[in-house]
Coordinates of C-alpha atoms and ligand atoms in Angstrom, one line a residue:
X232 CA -49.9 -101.3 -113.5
X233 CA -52.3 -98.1 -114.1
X234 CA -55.8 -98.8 -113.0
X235 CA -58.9 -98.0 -115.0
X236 CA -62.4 -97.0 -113.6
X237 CA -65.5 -97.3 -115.7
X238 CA -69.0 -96.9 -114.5
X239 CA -72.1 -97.3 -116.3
X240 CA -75.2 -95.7 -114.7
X241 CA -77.3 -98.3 -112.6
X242 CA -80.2 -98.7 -114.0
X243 CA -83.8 -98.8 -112.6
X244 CA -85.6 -102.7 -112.8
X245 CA -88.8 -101.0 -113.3
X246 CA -89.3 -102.8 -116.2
X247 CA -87.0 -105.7 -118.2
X248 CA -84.3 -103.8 -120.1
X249 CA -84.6 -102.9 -123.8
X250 CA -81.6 -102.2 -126.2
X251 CA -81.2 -98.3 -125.1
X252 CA -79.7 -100.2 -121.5
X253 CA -77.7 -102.5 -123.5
X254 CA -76.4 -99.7 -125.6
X255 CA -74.4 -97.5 -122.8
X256 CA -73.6 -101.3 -121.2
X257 CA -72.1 -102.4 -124.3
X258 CA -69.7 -99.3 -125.5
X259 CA -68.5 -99.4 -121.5
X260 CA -67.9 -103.2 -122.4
X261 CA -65.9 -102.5 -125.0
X262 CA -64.1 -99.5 -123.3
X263 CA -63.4 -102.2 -120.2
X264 CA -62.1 -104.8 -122.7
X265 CA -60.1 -102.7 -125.0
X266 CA -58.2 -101.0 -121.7
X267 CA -57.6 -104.6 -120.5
X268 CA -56.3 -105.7 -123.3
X269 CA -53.8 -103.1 -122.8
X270 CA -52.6 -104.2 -119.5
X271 CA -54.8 -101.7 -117.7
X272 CA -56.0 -103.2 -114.3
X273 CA -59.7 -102.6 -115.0
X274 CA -62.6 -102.3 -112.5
X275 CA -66.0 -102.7 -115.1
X276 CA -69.2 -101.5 -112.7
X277 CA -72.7 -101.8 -113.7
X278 CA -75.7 -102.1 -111.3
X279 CA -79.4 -101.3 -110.7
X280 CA -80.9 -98.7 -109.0
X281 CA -83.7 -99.8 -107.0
X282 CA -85.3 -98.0 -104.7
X283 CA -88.1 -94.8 -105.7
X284 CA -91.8 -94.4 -105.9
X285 CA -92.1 -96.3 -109.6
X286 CA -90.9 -99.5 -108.1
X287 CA -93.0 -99.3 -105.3
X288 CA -96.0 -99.0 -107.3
X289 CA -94.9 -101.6 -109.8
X290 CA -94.7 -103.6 -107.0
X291 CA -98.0 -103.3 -106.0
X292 CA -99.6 -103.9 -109.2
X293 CA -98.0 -107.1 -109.8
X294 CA -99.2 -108.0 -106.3
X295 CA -95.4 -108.7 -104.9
X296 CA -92.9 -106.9 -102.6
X297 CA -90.5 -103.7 -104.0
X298 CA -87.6 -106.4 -103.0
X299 CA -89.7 -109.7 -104.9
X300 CA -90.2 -107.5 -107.8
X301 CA -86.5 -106.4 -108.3
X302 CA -84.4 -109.5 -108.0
X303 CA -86.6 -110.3 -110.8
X304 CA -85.6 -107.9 -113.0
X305 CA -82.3 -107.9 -111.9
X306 CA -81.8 -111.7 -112.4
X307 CA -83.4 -110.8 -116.0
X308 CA -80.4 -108.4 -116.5
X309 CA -77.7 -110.1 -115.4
X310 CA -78.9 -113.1 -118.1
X311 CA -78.9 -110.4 -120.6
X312 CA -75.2 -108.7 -119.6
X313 CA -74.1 -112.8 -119.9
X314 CA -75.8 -113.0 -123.2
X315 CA -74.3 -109.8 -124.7
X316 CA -70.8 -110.6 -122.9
X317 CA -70.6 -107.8 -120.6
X318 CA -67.5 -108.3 -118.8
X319 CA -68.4 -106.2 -116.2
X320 CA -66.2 -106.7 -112.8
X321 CA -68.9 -105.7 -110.4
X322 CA -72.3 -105.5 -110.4
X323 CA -74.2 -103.3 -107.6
X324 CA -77.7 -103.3 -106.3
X325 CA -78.9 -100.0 -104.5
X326 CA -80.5 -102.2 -101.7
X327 CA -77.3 -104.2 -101.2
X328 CA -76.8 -104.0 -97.1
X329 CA -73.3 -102.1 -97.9
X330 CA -74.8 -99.8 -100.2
X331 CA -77.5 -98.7 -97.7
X332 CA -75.3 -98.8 -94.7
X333 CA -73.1 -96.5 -96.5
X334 CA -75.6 -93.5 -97.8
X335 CA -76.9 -93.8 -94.6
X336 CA -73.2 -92.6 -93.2
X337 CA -73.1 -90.2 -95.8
X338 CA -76.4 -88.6 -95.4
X339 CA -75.6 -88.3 -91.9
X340 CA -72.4 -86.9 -92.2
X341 CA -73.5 -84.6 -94.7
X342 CA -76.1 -83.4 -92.4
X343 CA -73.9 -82.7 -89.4
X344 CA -71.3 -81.3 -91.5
X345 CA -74.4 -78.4 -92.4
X346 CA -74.5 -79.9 -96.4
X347 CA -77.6 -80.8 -95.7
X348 CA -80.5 -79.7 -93.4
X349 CA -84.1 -80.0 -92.8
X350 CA -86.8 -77.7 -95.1
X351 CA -90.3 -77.8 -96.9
X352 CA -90.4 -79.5 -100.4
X353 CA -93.0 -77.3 -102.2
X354 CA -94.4 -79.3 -105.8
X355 CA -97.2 -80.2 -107.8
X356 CA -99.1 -83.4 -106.7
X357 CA -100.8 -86.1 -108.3
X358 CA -103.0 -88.0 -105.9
X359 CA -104.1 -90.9 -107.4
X360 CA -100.6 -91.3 -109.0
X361 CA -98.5 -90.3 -105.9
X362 CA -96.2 -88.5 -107.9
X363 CA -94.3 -84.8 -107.9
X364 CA -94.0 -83.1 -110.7
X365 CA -92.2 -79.9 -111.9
X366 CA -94.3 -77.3 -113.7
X367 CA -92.4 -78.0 -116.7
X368 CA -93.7 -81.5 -116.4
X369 CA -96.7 -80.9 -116.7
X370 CA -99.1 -81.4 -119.9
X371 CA -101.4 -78.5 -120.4
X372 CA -101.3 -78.0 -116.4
X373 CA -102.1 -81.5 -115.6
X374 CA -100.3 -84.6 -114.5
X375 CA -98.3 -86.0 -117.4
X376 CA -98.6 -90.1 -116.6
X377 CA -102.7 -90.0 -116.1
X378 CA -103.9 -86.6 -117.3
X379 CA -105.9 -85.5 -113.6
X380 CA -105.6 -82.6 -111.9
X381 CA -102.6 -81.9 -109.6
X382 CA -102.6 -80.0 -107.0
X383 CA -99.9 -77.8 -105.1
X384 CA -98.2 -79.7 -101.6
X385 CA -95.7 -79.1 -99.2
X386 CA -94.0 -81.5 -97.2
X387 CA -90.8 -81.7 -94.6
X388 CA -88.1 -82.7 -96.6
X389 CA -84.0 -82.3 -96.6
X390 CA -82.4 -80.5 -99.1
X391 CA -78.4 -80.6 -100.0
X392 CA -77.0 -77.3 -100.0
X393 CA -75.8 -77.0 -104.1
X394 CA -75.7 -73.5 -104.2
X395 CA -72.8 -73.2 -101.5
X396 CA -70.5 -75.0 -103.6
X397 CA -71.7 -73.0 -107.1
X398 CA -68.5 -71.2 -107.4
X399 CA -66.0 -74.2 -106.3
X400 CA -67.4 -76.3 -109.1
X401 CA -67.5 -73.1 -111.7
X402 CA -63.7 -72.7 -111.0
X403 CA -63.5 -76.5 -111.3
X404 CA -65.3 -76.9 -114.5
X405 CA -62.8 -73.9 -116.1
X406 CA -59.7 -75.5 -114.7
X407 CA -60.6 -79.1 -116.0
X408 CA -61.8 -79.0 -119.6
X409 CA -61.9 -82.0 -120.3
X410 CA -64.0 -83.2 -117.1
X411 CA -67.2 -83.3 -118.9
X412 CA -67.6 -84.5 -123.1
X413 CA -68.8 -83.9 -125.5
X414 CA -68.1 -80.1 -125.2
X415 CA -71.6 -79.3 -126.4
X416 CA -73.2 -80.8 -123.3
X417 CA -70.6 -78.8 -121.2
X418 CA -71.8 -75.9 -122.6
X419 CA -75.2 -76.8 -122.1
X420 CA -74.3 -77.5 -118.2
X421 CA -72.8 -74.0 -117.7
X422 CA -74.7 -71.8 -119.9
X423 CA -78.0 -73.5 -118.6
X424 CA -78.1 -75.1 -115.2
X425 CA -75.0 -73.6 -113.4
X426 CA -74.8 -70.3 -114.5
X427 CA -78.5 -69.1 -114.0
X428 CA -78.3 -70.1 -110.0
X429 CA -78.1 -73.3 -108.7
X430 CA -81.5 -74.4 -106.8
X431 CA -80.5 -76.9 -103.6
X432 CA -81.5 -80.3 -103.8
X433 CA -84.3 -82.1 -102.7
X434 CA -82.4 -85.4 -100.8
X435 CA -85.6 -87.0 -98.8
X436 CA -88.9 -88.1 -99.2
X437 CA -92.2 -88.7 -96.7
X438 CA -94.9 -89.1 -99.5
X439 CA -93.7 -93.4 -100.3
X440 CA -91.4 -95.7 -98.2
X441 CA -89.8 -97.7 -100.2
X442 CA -85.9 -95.8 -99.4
X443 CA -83.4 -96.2 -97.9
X444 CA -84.5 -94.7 -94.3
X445 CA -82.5 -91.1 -92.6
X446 CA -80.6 -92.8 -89.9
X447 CA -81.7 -90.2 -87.3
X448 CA -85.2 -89.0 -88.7
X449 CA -86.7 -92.7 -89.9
X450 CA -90.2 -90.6 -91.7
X451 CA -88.0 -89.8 -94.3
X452 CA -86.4 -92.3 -96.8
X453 CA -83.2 -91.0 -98.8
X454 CA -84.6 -89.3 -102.2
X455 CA -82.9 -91.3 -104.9
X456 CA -80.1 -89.5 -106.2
X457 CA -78.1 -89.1 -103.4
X458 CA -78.7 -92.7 -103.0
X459 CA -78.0 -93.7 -106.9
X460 CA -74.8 -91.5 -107.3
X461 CA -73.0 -93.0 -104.3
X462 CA -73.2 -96.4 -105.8
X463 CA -69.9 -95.5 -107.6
X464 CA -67.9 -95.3 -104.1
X465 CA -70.5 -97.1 -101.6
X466 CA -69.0 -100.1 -104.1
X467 CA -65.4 -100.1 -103.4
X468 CA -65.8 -100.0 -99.8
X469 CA -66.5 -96.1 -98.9
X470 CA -67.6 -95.9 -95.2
X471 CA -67.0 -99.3 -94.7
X472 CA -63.9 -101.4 -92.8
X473 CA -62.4 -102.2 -96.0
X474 CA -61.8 -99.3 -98.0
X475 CA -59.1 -101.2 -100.4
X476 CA -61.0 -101.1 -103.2
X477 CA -61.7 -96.9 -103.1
X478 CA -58.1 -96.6 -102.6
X479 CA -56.8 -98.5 -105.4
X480 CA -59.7 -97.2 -108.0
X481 CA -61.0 -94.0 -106.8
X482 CA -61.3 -91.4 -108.6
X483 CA -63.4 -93.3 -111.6
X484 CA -61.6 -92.6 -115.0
X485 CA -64.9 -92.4 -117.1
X486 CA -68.4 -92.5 -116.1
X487 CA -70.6 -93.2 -119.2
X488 CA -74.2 -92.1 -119.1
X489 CA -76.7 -91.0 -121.2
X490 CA -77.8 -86.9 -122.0
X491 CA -80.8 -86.7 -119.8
X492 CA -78.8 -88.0 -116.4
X493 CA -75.4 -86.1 -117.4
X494 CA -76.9 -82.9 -115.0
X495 CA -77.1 -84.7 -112.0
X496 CA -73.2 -86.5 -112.5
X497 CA -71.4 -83.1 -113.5
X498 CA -73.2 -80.6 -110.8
X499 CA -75.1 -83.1 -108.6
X500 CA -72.2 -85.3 -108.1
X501 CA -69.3 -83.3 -108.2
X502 CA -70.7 -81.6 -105.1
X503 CA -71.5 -84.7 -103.2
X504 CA -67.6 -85.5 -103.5
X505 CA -66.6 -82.1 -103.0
X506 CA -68.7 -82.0 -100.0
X507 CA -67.2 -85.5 -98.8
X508 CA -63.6 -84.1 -99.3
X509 CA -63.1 -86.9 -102.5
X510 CA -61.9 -86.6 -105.9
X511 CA -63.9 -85.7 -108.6
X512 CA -64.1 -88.8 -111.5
X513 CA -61.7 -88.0 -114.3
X514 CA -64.5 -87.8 -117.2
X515 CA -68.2 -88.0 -117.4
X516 CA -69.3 -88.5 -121.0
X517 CA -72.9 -87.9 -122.2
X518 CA -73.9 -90.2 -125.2
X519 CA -76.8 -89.9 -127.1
X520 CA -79.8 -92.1 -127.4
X521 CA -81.0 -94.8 -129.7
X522 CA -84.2 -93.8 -130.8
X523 CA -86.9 -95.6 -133.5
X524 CA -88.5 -93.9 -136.1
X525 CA -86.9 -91.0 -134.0
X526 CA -88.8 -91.6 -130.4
X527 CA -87.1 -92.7 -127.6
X528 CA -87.6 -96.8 -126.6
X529 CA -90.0 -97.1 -124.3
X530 CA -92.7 -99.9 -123.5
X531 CA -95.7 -97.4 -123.6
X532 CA -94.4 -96.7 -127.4
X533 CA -95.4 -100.7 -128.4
X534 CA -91.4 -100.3 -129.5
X535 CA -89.7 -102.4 -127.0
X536 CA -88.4 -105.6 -127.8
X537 CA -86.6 -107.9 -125.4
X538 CA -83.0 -107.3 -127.0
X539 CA -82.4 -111.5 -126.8
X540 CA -84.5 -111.3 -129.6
X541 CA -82.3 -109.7 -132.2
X542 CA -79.3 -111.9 -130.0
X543 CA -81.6 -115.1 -131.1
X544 CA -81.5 -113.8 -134.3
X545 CA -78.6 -112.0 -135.8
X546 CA -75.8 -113.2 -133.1
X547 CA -74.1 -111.3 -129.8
X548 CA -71.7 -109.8 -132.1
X549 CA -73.8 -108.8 -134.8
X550 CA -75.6 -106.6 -132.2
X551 CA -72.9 -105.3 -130.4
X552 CA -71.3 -104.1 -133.4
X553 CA -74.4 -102.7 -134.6
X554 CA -74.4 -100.7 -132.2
X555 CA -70.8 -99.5 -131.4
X556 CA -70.1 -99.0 -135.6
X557 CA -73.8 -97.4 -136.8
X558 CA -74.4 -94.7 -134.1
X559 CA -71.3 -91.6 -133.5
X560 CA -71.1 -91.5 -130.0
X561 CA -72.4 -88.5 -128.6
X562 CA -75.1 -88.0 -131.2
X563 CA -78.5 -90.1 -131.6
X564 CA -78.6 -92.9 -133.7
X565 CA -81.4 -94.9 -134.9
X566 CA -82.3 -98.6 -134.1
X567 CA -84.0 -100.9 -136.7
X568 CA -84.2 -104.3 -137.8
X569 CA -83.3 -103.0 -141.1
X570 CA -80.1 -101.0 -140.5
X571 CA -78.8 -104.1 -138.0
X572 CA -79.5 -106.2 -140.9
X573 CA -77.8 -103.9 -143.6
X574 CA -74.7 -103.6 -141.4
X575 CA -74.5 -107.2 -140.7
X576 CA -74.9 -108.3 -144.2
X577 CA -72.4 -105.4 -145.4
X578 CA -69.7 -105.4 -142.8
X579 CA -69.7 -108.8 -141.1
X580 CA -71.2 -111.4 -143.9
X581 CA -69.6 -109.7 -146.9
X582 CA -66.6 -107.7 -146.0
X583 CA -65.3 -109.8 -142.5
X584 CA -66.4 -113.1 -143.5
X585 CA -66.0 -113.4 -146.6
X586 CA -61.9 -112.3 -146.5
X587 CA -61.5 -115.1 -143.5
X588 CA -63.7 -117.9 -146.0
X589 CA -61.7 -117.1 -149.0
X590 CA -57.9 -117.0 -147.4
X591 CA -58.7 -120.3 -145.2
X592 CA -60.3 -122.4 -148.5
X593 CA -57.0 -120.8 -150.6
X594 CA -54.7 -122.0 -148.1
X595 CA -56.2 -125.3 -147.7
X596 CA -56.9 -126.0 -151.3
X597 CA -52.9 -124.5 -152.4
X598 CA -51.2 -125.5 -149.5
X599 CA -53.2 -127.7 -147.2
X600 CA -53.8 -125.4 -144.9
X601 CA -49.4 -124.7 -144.1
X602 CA -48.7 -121.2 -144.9
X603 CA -45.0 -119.6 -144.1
X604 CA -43.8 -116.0 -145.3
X605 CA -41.6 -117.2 -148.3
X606 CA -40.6 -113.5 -149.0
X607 CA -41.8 -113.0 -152.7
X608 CA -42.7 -109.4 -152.0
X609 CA -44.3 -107.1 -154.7
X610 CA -44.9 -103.8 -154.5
X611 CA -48.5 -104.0 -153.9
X612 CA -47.7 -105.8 -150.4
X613 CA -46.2 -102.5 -148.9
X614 CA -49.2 -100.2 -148.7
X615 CA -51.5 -103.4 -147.2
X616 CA -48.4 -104.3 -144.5
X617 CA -48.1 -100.6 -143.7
X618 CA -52.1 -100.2 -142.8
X619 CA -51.9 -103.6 -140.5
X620 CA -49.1 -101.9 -139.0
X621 CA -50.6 -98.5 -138.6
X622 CA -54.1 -100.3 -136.5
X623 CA -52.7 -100.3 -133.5
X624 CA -51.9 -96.9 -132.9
X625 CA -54.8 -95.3 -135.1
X626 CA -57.3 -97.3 -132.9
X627 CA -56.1 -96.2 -129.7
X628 CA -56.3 -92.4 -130.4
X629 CA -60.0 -92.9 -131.3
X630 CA -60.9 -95.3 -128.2
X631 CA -58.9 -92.9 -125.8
X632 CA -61.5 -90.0 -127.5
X633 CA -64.3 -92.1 -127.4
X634 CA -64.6 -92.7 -131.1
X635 CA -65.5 -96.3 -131.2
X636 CA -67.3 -96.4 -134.6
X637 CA -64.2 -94.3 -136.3
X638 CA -62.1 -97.3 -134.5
X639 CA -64.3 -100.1 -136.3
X640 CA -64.4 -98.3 -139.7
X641 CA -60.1 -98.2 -139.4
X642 CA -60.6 -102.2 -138.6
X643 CA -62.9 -102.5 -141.9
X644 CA -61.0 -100.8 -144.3
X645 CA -57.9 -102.5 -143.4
X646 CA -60.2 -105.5 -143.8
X647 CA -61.8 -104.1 -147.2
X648 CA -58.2 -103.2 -148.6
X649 CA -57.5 -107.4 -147.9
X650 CA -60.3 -108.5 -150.2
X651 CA -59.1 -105.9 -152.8
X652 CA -55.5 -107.4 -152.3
X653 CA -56.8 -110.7 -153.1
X654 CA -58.9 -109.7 -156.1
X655 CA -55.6 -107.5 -157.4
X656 CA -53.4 -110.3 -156.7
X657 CA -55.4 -113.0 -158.3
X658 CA -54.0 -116.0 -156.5
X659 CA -56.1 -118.2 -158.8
X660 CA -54.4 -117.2 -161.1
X661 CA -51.0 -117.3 -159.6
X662 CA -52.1 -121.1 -158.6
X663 CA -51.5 -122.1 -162.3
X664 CA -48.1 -121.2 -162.8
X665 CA -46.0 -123.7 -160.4
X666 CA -43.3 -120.7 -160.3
X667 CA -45.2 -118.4 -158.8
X668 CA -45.6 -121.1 -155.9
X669 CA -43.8 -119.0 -153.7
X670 CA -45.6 -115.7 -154.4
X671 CA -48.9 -117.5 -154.2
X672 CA -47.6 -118.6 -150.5
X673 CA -46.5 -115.1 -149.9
X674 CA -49.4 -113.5 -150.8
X675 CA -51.5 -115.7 -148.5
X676 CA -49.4 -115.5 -145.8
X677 CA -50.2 -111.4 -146.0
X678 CA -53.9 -112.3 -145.9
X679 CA -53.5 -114.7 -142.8
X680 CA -51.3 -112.0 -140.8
X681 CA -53.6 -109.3 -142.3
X682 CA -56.8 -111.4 -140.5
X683 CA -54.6 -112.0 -137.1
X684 CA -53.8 -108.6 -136.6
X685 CA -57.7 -107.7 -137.4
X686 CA -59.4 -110.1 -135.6
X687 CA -57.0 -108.9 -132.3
X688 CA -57.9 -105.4 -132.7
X689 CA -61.7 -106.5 -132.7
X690 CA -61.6 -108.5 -130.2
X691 CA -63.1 -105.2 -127.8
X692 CA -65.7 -104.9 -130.0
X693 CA -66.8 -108.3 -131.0
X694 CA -64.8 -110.6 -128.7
X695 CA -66.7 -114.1 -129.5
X696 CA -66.0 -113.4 -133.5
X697 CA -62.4 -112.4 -132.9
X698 CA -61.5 -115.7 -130.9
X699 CA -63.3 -117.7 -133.7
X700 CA -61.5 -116.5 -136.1
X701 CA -58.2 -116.5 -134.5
X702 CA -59.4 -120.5 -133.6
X703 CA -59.8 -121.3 -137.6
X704 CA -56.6 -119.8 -138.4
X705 CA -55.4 -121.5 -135.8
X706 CA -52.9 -118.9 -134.3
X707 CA -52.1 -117.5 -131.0
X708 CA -49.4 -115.0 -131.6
X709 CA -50.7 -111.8 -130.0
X710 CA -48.0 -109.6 -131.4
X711 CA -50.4 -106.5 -132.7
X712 CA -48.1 -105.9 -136.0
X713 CA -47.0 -107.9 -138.9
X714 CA -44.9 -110.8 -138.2
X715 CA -42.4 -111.4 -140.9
X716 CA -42.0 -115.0 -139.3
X717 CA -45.0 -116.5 -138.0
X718 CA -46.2 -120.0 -139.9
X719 CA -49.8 -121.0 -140.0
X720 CA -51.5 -124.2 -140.0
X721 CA -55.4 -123.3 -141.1
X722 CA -58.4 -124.8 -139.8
X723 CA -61.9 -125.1 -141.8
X724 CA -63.0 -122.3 -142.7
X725 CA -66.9 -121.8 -140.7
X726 CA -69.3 -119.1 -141.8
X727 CA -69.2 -116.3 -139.3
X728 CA -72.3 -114.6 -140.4
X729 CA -75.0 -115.6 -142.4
X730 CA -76.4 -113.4 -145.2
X731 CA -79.6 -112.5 -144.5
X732 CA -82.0 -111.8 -147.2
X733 CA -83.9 -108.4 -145.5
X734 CA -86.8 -108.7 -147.2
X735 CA -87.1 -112.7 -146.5
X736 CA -86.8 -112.0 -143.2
X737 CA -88.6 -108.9 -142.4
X738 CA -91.8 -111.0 -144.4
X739 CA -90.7 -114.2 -142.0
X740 CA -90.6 -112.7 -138.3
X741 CA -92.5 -110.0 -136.7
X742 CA -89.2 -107.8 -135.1
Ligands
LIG262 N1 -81.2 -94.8 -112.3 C1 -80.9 -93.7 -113.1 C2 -79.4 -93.5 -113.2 C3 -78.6 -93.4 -112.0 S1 -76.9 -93.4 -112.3 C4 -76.3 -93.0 -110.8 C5 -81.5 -93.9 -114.5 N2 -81.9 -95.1 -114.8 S2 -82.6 -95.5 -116.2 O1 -82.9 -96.9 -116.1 O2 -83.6 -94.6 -116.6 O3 -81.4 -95.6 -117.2 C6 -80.8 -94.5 -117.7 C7 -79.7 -94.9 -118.6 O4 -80.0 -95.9 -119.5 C8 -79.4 -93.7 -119.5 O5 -78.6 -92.8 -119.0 C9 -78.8 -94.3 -120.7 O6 -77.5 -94.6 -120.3 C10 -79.6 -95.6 -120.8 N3 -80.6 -95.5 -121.7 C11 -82.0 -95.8 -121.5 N4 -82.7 -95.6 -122.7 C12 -81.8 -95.3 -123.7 C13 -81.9 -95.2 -125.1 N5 -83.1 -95.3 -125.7 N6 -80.8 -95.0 -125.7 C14 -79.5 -94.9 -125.1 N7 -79.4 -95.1 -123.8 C15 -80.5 -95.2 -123.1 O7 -81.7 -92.9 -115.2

């Protein structure tokens, strides 16, 4: 059985998570599920990322310890992965005693190996706010979080030696075209980061201690992206006596993370594992962000809601196809009440739910609910059987290129073509003529086999609409075609989503 590897970036419980987290965590979801569903043996990770100077200060201000403060937020986002049905395999915390155990072998190997050694950080200091910062950080030459003067520092640090692998990854990046997507981002890597000179890194700190200590020089705590990055191997055992896991999944087929992190996993990372004699991961794919009113979420912004919100209102599924359907991945996208409830009126209410409410009530109300293929075919049947038929394969070529809303739209027309089948076939119609019985039966036998073979191909996307559908028509062939001999006996039909009326609702609730 081929194995599939799919990371999303651990996230940092500074703060509870807001839909951008729940975006990346969703489409890596869906990735995980669809690859499942085709008998890929699947290892889903997601984690948090926990150590740093900001959680050490949050700490502080709520009065509790770094450790207190994160199992908060962590418990807080492991209710919301449940809530959104994130079917993630493994979840890993950056102060797990595995995880530290590990970077601490890695930092020391790297060090005796001559990747790393021992020099003076030089940066820009804010005092009261404890925090570096790069001159490009700055606001008009002071500190960007408080506004004060900073001032300039040095201090002992260890720094990973980047530039001595400059030309290994250069040749790397040239032979493997594909390792980092979109292509504009790649370009962006070379032409701006790699190509001018890479600057070593700096791996330690001695200003905060909230780290993960240097085995052999316990001032310094491990700076965190030498700590964050090696989540995706510390996991499956790296450096530890069971290295089963690293075998079987190693090297990770996708890492998924957004455009501002994509630098440190295509040059950062790449020499960590070159440097540790690993393989590279297969693909590291920069998405864009959800912005509103075209910012970036972020508490400060008053735009941050707690994503359970829109879950409390709309559904899972009507948020986690919002988001895989509205935004192309790669680009931005925006979030608002508004589109979510556009799309969810357009596409799930009218288009989705209505086909499965009509067919069901027809097929109770003609037939009492038993529907067999009686084989009165008209012409009109060949085009709608031929796009059911064509799903499967259309589908996969967009999920293998990462073109999940182009996946949905194929779902929806097929969908959109069923309700114009039934307003072209006019089985009301038929219904009065007692010989065109069997065309009538035929007809909604299409529809039934048209909703199967939909609601299986959603299921990646939506997967707690797709089993309630496949429960009311009350069918558990997983065959992803047409049958010709399949035989249905419906449920009642349940409304899947409500219409909302926008500007009811918008007047109603203060989202
Ligand atoms: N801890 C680092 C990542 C280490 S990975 C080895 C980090 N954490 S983060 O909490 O800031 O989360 C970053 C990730 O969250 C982004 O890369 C992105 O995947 C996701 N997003 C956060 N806000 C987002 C949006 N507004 N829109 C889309 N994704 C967003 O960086």
């Amino acid at each position: 059985m081929d194995k599939y590897y799919i990371t999303t970036p651990i996230y940092y419980p500074s703060a509870n998570f807001h839909i951008g987290h729940c975006y990346t965590t969703i489409v890596a979801d869906a990735i995980a599920r669809y690859k499942r569903s085709k008998g890929y043996d699947v290892y889903f990770q997601t984690g948090t990322d926990e150590h740093g100077l900001k959680i050490e200060t949050k700490a502080k201000e709520a009065g509790v310890s770094p450790k207190e403060y994160v199992d908060e937020v962590v418990e807080n986002a492991k209710d919301l992965w449940k809530a959104l049905d994130i079917s993630y395999d493994y979840f890993i915390r950056t102060t797990g005693e595995n995880h530290v155990k590990a970077v601490q072998k890695i930092f020391t190997k790297l060090y005796e190996q001559g990747d790393i050694y021992k020099g003076t950080y030089k940066g820009l200091y804010c005092v009261p706010c404890e925090s570096f910062w790069t001159k490009t950080q700055l606001v008009d030459g002071k500190c960007p979080d408080c506004g004060r003067e900073v001032k300039e520092v040095e201090e002992e640090a260890y720094f990973l030696k980047l530039s001595k692998y400059q030309d290994r990854l250069v040749k790397y990046l040239d032979e493997h075209p594909d390792f980092i997507e979109p292509e504009s981002r790649k370009n962006e890597m070379i032409n701006n980061f790699i190509k001018p000179g890479l600057e070593d890194l700096c791996v330690s700190r001695t200003s905060f201690k909230w780290g993960i200590p240097v085995p052999f020089d316990d001032k310094h705590v491990v700076y965190v992206w030498l700590d964050a990055l090696t989540n995706y191997i510390t996991s499956l055992g790296y450096m530890s006596d069971d290295d089963s896991k690293l075998k079987k999944y190693w090297p990770a087929d996708l890492h998924l993370v957004g455009k501002e992190i994509i630098r440190f996993h295509t040059i950062v990372w790449p020499i960590i594992l070159m440097a540790l004699d690993l393989p590279l991961p297969k693909k590291v794919y920069g998405h864009g962000w959800l912005v509103i009113n075209g910012s970036k979420i972020s508490k400060s912004l008053g735009n941050y809601r707690d994503p359970r919100e829109y879950i409390e209102y709309f559904g899972v599924d009507a948020v986690r196809y919002f988001v895989l359907r509205e935004v192309p991945f790669g680009s931005d996208g925006n979030f608002s009440v508004e589109a979510l409830i556009d799309r969810t009126n357009a596409d799930l209410a009218n288009t989705l739910g209505n086909l499965v409410q009509r067919t069901i009530s027809m097929a109770n109300k003609y037939f009492d609910g038993v529907v067999t293929n009686k084989e009165v075919y008209e012409d009109i049947d060949a085009s709608l059987i031929e796009k059911i038929n064509n799903l499967d394969e259309e589908i996969s070529k967009d999920i293998d290129g990462l073109e999940i809303s182009n996946a949905l739209n194929k779902i929806f027309e097929v969908l959109r073509a069923s309700n114009k089948y039934i307003d072209e076939t006019t089985p009301w119609v038929l219904a009065k003529d007692e010989s065109s019985k069997d065309r009538l039966e035929t007809v909604l036998y299409n529809l039934l086999e048209s909703i199967r073979v939909c609601a299986i191909n959603l299921s990646f996307a939506i997967p707690f609409t797709s089993k309630e559908i496949l429960r009311q028509i009350n069918n558990e062939k997983q065959e992803n075609h047409y049958l010709k001999d399949n035989k249905y006996e419906v449920g009642i039909p349940k409304v899947l989503f409500q219409r909302i009326d926008k500007e009811k609702f918008l007047k109603e609730h203060d989202l």
